Coordinates of C-alpha atoms (C1' of nucleotides) in Angstrom, one line a residue:
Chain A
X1 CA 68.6 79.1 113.3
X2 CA 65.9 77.1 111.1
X3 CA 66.9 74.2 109.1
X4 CA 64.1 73.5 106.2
X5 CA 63.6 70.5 104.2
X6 CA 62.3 71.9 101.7
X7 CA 64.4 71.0 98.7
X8 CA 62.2 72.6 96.6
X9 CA 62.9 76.1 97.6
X10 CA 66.8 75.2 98.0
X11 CA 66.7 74.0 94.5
X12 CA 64.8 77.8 92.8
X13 CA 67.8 79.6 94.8
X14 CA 70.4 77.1 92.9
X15 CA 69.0 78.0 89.9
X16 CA 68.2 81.4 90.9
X17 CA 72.1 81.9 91.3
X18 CA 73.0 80.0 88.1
X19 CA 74.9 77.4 90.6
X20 CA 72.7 74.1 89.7
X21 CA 75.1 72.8 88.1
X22 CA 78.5 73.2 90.9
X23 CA 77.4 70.6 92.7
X24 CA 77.2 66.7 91.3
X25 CA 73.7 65.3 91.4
X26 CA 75.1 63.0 94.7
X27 CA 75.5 65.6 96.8
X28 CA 72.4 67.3 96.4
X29 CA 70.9 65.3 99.4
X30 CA 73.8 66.8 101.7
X31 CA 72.6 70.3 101.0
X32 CA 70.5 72.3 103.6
X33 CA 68.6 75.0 103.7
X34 CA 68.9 77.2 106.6
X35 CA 67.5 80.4 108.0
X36 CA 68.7 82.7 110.6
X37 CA 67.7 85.7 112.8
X38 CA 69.2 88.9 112.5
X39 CA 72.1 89.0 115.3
X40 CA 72.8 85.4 114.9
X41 CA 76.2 83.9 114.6
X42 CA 76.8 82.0 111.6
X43 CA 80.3 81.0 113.2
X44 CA 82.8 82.3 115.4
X45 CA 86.5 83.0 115.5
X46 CA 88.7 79.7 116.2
X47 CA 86.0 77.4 116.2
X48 CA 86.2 74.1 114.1
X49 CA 85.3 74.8 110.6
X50 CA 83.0 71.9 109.3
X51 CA 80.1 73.4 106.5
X52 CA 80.3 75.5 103.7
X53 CA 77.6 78.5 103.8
X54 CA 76.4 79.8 100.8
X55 CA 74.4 83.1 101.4
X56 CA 71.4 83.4 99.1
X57 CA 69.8 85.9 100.5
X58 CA 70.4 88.7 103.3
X59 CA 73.0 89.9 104.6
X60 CA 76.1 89.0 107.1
X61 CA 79.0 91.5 108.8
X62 CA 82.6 90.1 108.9
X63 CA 84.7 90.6 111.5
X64 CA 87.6 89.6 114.0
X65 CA 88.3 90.8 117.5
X66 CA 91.5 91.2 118.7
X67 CA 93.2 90.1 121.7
X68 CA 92.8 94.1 123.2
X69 CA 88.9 93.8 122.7
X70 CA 88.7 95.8 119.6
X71 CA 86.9 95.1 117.0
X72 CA 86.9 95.2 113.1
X73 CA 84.9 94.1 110.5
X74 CA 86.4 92.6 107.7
X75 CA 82.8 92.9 105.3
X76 CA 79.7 93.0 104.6
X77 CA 78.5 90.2 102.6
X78 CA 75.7 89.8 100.4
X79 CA 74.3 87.2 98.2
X80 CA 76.5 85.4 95.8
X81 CA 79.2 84.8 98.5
X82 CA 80.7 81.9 100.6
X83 CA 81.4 81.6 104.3
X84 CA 84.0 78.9 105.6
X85 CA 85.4 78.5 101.8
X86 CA 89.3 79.5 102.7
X87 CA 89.1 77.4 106.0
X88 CA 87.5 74.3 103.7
X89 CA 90.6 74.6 101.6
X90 CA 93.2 75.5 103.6
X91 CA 92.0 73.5 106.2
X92 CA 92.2 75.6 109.2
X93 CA 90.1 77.0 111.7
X94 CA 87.3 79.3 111.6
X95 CA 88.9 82.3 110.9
X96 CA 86.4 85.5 111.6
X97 CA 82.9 85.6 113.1
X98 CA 79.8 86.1 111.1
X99 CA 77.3 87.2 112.1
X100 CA 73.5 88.0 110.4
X101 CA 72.6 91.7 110.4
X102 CA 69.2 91.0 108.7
X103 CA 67.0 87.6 108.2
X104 CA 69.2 85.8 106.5
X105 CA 69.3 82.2 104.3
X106 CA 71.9 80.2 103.5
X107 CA 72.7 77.3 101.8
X108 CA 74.4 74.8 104.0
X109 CA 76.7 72.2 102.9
X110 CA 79.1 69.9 105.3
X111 CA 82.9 69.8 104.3
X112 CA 82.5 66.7 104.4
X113 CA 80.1 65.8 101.5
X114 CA 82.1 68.1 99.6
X115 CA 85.6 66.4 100.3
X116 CA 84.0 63.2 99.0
X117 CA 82.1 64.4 95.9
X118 CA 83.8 67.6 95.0
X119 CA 87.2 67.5 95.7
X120 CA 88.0 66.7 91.7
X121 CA 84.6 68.0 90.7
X122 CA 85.7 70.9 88.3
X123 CA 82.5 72.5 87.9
X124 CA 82.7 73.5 92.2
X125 CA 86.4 74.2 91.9
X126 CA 86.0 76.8 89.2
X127 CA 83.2 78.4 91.5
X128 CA 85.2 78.8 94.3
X129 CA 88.0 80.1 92.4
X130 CA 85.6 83.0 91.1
X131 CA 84.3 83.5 94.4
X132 CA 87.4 83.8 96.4
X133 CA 89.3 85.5 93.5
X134 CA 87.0 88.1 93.5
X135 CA 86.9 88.6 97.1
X136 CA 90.6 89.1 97.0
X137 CA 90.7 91.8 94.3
X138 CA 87.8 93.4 96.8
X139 CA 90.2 92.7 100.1
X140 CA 93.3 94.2 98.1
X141 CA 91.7 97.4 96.9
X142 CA 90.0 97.4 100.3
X143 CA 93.5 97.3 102.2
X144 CA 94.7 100.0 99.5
X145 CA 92.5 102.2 100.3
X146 CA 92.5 102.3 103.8
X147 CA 95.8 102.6 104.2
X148 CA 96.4 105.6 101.8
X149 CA 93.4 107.7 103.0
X150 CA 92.3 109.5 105.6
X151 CA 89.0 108.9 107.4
X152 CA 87.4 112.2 105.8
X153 CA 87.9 110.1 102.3
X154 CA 86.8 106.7 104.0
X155 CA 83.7 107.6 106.1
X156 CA 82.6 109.7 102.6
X157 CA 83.1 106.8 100.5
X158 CA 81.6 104.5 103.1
X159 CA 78.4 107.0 102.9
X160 CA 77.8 107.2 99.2
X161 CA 78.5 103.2 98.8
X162 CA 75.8 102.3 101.8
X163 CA 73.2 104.2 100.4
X164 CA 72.6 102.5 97.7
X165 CA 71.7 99.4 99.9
X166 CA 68.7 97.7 98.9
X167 CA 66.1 99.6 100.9
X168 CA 65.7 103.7 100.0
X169 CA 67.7 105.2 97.2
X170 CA 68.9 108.9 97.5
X171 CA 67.0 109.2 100.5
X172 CA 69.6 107.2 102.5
X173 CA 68.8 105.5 106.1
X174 CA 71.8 104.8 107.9
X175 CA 70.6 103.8 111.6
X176 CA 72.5 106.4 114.3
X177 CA 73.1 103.5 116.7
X178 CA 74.6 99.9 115.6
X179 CA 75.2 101.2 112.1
X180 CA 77.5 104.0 112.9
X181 CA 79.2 101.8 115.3
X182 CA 79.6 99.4 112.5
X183 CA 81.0 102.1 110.1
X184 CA 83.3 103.1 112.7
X185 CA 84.5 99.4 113.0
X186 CA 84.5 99.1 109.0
X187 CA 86.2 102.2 108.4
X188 CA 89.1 101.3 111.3
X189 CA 88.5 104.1 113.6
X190 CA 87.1 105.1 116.9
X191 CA 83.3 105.9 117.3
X192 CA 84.3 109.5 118.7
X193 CA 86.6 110.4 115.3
X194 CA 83.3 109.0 113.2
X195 CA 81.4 111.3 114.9
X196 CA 84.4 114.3 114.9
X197 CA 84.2 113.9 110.9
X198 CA 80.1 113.6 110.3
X199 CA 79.9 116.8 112.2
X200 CA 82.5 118.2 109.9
X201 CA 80.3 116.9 107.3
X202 CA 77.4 118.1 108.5
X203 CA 78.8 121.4 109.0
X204 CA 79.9 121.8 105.3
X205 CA 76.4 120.9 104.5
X206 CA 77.3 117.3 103.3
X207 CA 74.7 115.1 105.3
X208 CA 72.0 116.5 107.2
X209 CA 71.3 113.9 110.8
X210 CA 68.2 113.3 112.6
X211 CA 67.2 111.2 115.8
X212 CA 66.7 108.1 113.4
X213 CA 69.3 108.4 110.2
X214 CA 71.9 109.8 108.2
X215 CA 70.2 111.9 104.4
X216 CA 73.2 112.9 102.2
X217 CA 72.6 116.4 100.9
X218 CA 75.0 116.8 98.8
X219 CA 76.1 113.8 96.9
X220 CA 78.8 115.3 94.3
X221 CA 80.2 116.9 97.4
X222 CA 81.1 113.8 99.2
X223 CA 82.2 112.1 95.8
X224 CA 85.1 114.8 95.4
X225 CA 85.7 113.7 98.6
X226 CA 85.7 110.2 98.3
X227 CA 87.6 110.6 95.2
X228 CA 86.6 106.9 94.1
X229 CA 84.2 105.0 96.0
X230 CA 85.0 102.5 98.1
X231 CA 83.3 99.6 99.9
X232 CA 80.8 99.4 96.8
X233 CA 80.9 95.6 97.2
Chain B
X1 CA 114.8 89.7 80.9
X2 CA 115.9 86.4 79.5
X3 CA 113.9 83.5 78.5
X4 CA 116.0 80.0 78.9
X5 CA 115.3 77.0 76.2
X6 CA 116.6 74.9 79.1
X7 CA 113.7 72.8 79.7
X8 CA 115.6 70.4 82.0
X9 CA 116.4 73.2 84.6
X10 CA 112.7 74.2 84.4
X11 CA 111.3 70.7 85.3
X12 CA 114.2 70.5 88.2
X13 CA 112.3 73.5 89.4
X14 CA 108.6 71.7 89.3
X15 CA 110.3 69.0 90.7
X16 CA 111.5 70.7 93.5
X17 CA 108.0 72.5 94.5
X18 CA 106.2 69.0 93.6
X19 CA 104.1 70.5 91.2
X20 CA 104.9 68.1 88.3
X21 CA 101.6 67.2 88.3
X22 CA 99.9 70.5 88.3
X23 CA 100.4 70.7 84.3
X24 CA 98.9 68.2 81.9
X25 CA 101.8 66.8 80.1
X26 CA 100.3 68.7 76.7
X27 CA 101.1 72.0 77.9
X28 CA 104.5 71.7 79.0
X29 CA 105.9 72.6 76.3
X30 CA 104.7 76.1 76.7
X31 CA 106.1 76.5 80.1
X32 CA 109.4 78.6 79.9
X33 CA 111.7 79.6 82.4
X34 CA 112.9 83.3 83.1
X35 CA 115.1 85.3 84.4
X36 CA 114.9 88.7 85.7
X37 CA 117.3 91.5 87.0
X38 CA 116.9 93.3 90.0
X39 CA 114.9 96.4 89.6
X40 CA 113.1 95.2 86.3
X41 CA 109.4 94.7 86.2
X42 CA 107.4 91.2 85.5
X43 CA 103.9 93.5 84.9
X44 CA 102.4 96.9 85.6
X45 CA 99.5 97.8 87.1
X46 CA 96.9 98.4 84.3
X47 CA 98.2 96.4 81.4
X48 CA 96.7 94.0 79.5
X49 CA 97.4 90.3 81.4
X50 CA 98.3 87.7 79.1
X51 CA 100.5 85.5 81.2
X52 CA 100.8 83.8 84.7
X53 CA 103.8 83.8 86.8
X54 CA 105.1 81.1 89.0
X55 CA 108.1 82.6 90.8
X56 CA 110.4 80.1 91.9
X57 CA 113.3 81.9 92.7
X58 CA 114.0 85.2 94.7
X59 CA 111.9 87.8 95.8
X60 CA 109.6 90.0 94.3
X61 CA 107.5 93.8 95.7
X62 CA 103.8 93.8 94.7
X63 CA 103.3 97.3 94.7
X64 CA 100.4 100.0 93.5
X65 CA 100.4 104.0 92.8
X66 CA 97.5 105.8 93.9
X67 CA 96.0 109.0 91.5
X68 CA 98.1 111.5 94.4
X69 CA 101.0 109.4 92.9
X70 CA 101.9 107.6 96.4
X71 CA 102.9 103.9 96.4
X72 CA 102.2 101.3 98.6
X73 CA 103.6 98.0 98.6
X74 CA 100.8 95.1 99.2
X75 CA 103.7 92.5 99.8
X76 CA 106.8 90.8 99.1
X77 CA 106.7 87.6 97.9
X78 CA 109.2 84.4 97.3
X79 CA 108.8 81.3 96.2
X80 CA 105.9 79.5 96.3
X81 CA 104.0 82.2 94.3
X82 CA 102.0 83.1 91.5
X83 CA 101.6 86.5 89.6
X84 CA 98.9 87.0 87.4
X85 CA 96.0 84.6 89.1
X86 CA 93.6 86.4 90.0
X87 CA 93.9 88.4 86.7
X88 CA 93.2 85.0 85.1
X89 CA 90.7 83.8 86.6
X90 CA 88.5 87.2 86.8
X91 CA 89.9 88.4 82.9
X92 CA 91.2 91.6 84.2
X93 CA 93.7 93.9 83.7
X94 CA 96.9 93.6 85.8
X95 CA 96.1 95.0 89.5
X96 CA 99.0 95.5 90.6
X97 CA 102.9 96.3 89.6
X98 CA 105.4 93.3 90.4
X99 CA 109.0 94.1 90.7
X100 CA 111.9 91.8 90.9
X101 CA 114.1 93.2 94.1
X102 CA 116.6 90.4 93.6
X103 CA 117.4 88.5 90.9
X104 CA 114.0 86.3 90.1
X105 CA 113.6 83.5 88.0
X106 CA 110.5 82.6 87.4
X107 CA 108.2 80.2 85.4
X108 CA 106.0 81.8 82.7
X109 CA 102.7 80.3 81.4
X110 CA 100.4 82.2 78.6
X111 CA 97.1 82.5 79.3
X112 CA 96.0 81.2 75.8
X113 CA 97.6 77.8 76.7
X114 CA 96.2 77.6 80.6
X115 CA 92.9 78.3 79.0
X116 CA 92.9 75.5 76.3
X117 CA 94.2 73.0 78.4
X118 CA 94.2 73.5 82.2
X119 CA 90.4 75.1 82.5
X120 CA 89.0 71.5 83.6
X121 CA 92.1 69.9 84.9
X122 CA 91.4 69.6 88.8
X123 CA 95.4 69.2 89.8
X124 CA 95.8 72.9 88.1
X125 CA 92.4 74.3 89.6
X126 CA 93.7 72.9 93.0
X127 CA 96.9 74.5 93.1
X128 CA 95.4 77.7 92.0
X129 CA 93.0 77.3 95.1
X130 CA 95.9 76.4 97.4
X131 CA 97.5 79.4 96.4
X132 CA 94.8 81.9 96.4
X133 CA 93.1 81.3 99.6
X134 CA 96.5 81.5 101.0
X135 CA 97.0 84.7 99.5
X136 CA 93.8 85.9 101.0
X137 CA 94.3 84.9 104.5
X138 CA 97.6 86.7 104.8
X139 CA 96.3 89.8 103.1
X140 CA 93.2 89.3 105.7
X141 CA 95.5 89.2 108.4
X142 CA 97.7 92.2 106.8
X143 CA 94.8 94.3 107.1
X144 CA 93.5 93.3 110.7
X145 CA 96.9 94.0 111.5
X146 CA 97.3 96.9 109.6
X147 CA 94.0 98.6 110.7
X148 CA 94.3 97.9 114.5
X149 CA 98.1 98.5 115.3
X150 CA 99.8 101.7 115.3
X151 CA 103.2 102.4 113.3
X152 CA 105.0 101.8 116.2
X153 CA 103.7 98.2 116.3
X154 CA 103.9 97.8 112.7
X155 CA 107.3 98.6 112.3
X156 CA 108.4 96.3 115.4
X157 CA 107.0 93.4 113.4
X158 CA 108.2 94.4 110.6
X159 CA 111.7 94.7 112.1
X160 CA 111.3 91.4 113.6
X161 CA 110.2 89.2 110.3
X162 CA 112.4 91.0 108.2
X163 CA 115.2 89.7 110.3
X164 CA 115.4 86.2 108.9
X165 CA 115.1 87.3 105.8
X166 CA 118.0 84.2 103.5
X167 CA 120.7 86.2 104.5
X168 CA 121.5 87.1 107.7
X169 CA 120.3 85.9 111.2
X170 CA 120.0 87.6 114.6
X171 CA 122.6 90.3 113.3
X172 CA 120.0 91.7 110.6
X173 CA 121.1 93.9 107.5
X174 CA 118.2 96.1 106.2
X175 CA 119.7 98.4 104.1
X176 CA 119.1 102.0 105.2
X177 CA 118.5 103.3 101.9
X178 CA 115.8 101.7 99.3
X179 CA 114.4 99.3 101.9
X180 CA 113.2 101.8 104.6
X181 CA 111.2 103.5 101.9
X182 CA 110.1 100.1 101.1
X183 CA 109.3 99.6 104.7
X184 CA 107.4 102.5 105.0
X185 CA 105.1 101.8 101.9
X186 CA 104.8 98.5 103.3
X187 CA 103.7 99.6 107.0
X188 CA 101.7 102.4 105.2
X189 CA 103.4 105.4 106.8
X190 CA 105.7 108.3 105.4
X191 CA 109.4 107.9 105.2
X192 CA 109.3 110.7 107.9
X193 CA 107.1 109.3 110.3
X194 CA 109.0 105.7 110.2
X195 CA 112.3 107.4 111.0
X196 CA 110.7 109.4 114.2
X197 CA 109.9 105.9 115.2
X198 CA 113.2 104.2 114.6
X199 CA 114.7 107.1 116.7
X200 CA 112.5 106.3 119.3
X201 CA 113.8 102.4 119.0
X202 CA 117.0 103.4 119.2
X203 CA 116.8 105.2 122.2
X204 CA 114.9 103.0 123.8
X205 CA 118.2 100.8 123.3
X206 CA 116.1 98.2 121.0
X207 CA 118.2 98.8 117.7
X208 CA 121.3 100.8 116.0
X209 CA 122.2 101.9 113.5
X210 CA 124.9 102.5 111.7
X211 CA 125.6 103.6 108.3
X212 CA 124.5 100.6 106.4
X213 CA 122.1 99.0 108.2
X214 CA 119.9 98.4 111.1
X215 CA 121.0 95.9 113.7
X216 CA 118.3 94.6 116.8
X217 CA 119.8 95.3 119.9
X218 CA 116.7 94.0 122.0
X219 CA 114.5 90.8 120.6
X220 CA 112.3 90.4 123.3
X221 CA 112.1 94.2 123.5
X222 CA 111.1 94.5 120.1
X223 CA 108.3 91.3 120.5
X224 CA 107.2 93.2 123.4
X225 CA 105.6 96.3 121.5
X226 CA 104.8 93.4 118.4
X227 CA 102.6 91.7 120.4
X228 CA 102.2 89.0 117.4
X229 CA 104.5 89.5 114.7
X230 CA 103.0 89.6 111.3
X231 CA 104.5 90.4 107.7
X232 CA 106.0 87.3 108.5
X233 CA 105.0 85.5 105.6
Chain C
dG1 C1' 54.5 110.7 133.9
dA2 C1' 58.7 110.9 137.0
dG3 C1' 62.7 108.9 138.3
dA4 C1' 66.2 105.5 137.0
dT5 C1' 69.2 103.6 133.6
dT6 C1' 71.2 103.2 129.4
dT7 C1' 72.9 105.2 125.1
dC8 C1' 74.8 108.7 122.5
dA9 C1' 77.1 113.1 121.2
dG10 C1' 80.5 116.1 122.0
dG11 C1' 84.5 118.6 125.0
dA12 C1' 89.2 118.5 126.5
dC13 C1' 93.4 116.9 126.1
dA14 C1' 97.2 113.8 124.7
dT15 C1' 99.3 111.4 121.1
dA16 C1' 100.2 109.9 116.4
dT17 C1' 101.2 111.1 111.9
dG18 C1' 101.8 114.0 107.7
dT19 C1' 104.1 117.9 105.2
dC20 C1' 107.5 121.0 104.3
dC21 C1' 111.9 122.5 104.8
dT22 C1' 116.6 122.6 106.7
dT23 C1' 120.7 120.4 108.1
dT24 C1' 123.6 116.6 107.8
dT25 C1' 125.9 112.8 105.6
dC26 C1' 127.9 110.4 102.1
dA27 C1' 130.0 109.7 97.9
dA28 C1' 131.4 111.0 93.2
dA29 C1' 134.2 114.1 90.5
dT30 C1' 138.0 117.0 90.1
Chain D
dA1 C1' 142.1 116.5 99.9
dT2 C1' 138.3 119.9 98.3
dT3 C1' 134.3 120.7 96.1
dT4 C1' 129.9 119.7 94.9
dG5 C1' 125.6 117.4 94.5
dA6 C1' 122.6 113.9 95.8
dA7 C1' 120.4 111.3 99.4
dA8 C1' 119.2 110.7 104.1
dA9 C1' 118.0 112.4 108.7
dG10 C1' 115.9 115.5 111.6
dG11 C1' 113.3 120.1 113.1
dA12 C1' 109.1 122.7 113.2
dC13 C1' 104.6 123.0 112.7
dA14 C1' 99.9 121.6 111.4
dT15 C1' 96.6 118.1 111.3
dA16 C1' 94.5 113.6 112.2
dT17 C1' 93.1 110.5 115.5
dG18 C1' 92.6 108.2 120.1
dT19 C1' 91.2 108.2 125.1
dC20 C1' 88.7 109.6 128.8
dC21 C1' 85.1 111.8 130.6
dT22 C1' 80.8 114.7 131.0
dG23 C1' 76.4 116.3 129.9
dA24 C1' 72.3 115.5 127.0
dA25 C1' 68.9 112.5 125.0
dA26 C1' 66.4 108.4 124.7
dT27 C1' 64.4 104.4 126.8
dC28 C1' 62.8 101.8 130.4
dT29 C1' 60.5 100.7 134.7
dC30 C1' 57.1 101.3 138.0

DNA sequence: GAGATTTCAGGACATATGTCCTTTTCAAAT
DNA sequence: ATTTGAAAAGGACATATGTCCTGAAATCTC
């Protein structure tokens, strides 16, 4: 991880996000701007929770491991979101590990600062409300979902809803290795099923797999399969 | 449902959850207290949300209906709760249906008046936080727990925390009939599947059953296949 | 470039879970 | 008490999913 001082470039993401203004003017100094690697760890599970993250720009997988060794992920994050916000407020421990699955910058701001300037400050209250109400609605329908559908309906929803990720656009590139691991952790089943159900897939002429990636063929089909689209956000 | 005039029983009730101070003194007036029968409904999923919900007395299934028509329940909930928050802070449409399962009462606030007077007010943006992020670390957990543990699992814990539900202690009461359908939309299983398992606990010595309810046999048994009881809260 | 090592896809089998239907239980009505 | 109908429990079967393992493919090392 890279810690800049530049304050200017902190400052055009502030504004860039519309968020100038969530922050009093004294605080500003407390704010950091900070880069990190892809495969970095923002935080990890049970650790002391001391800074806010904003991410600005990148993007970060959620997850927890449990004590059998498995693993889930929670999300995927991208820019406008918050790291270490329920842990600032309920003041508990770091509650999942992040982790950057591409360059990543954040905007880093100790809990500290903020419990002195911003604890009454409604401007940052109302923000984190909007943040962390949305990211319920998202958990909710996300917890709905998984547990009324099968893994046909969750891998094809998974499908449509990642290929719209920044890079290609039809023409999707979901990497064979981590990625499908990832889905498989995402989606809450085992690697082996993932793979059971993309062959299915690729079978009824759904997706089409080479070496490298993952092109869906036919989109509509997978939507009637999906039924609505999950994991959009 | 009935609406009570009897303001002095509704401040008894902020009194009691020391949130007094949540409400600027201006808007207390349009605070009023409710009360609801078993079996009605506070809000259903896809209306129009005009009014938040502070529930203050009983207990209360979240619950949604997929397109296939299946329900799931997202959660019980008692008092210290809120209905209707996220809807008000994201101006949405009710998520999810909200159903009292014992009698409820409940303080109601319209939207119109939160909005005029409470959008700035830190005390009322800080409980609303409090609440929230608690809501969203349990749900968190909910799904963790709900994606990594087999039914078998699930329905030990949920055995186990629904054990000290007010009434009863050790020697637990859950109702054969409405509440193991409830169960199983709460674990996220059929009513068929649960009841293979429950036979399976009863052989196994670790409950009974009799006509009217379910009784644990074997704590520790049941922590056993737990592991770390959730649906506790 | 050939062997060594790691990673990945898929086979075989066991188990978990869902669906549909039949049997059983319970309680209301007569 | 008998009948009758609703509700709950369980049987049978199909499907979904997990685990373990093997063979194939990719990558690395020298």
């Amino acid at each position: 991880m890279i810690q800049s001082a530049n304050h200017q470039q902190l400052k055009l993401y502030l504004k860039k996000f519309a968020i100038e203004d969530v922050f009093p003017s004294k605080l500003i100094g407390d704010l950091s701007l900070c880069y990190y690697e892809q495969g970095e760890h923002l935080c990890m599970q049970g650790d002391n929770a001391c800074e806010l993250f904003i991410i600005v720009k990148g993007k970060v997988k959620v997850f927890t491991t449990s004590s059998e060794g498995n693993t889930l992920i929670l999300s995927f994050k991208t820019p406008l979101e918050l790291i270490g916000d329920i842990e600032y407020v309920q003041k508990i421990d770091i509650i999942n590990t992040v982790e950057a699955v591409s360059p990543l910058t954040v905007v880093r701001i100790p809990y500290k600062a903020l419990r002195a300037h911003c604890e009454n400050h409604p401007p940052f209250l109302k923000f984190m409300l909007g943040i962390i109400t949305q990211k319920f609605y998202v958990k909710s329908d996300f917890l709905s979902f998984n547990l009324m559908h099968s893994v046909d309906v969750r891998l094809a929803s998974y499908l449509l809803s990642h290929s719209f990720d920044e890079q290609h656009s039809l023409v999707t590139g979901i990497h064979s290795t981590e990625s499908l691991k990832d889905a498989a952790n995402l989606i809450g089943t085992s690697y082996r099923h993932l793979n059971r159900v993309l062959l299915k897939f690729i079978q009824e002429g759904l997706v089409e797999r080479n070496s490298k990636s993952i092109v869906i063929k036919d989109w509509q089909g997978l939507k009637n399969i999906a039924g609505h689209s999950l994991y959009e956000k």
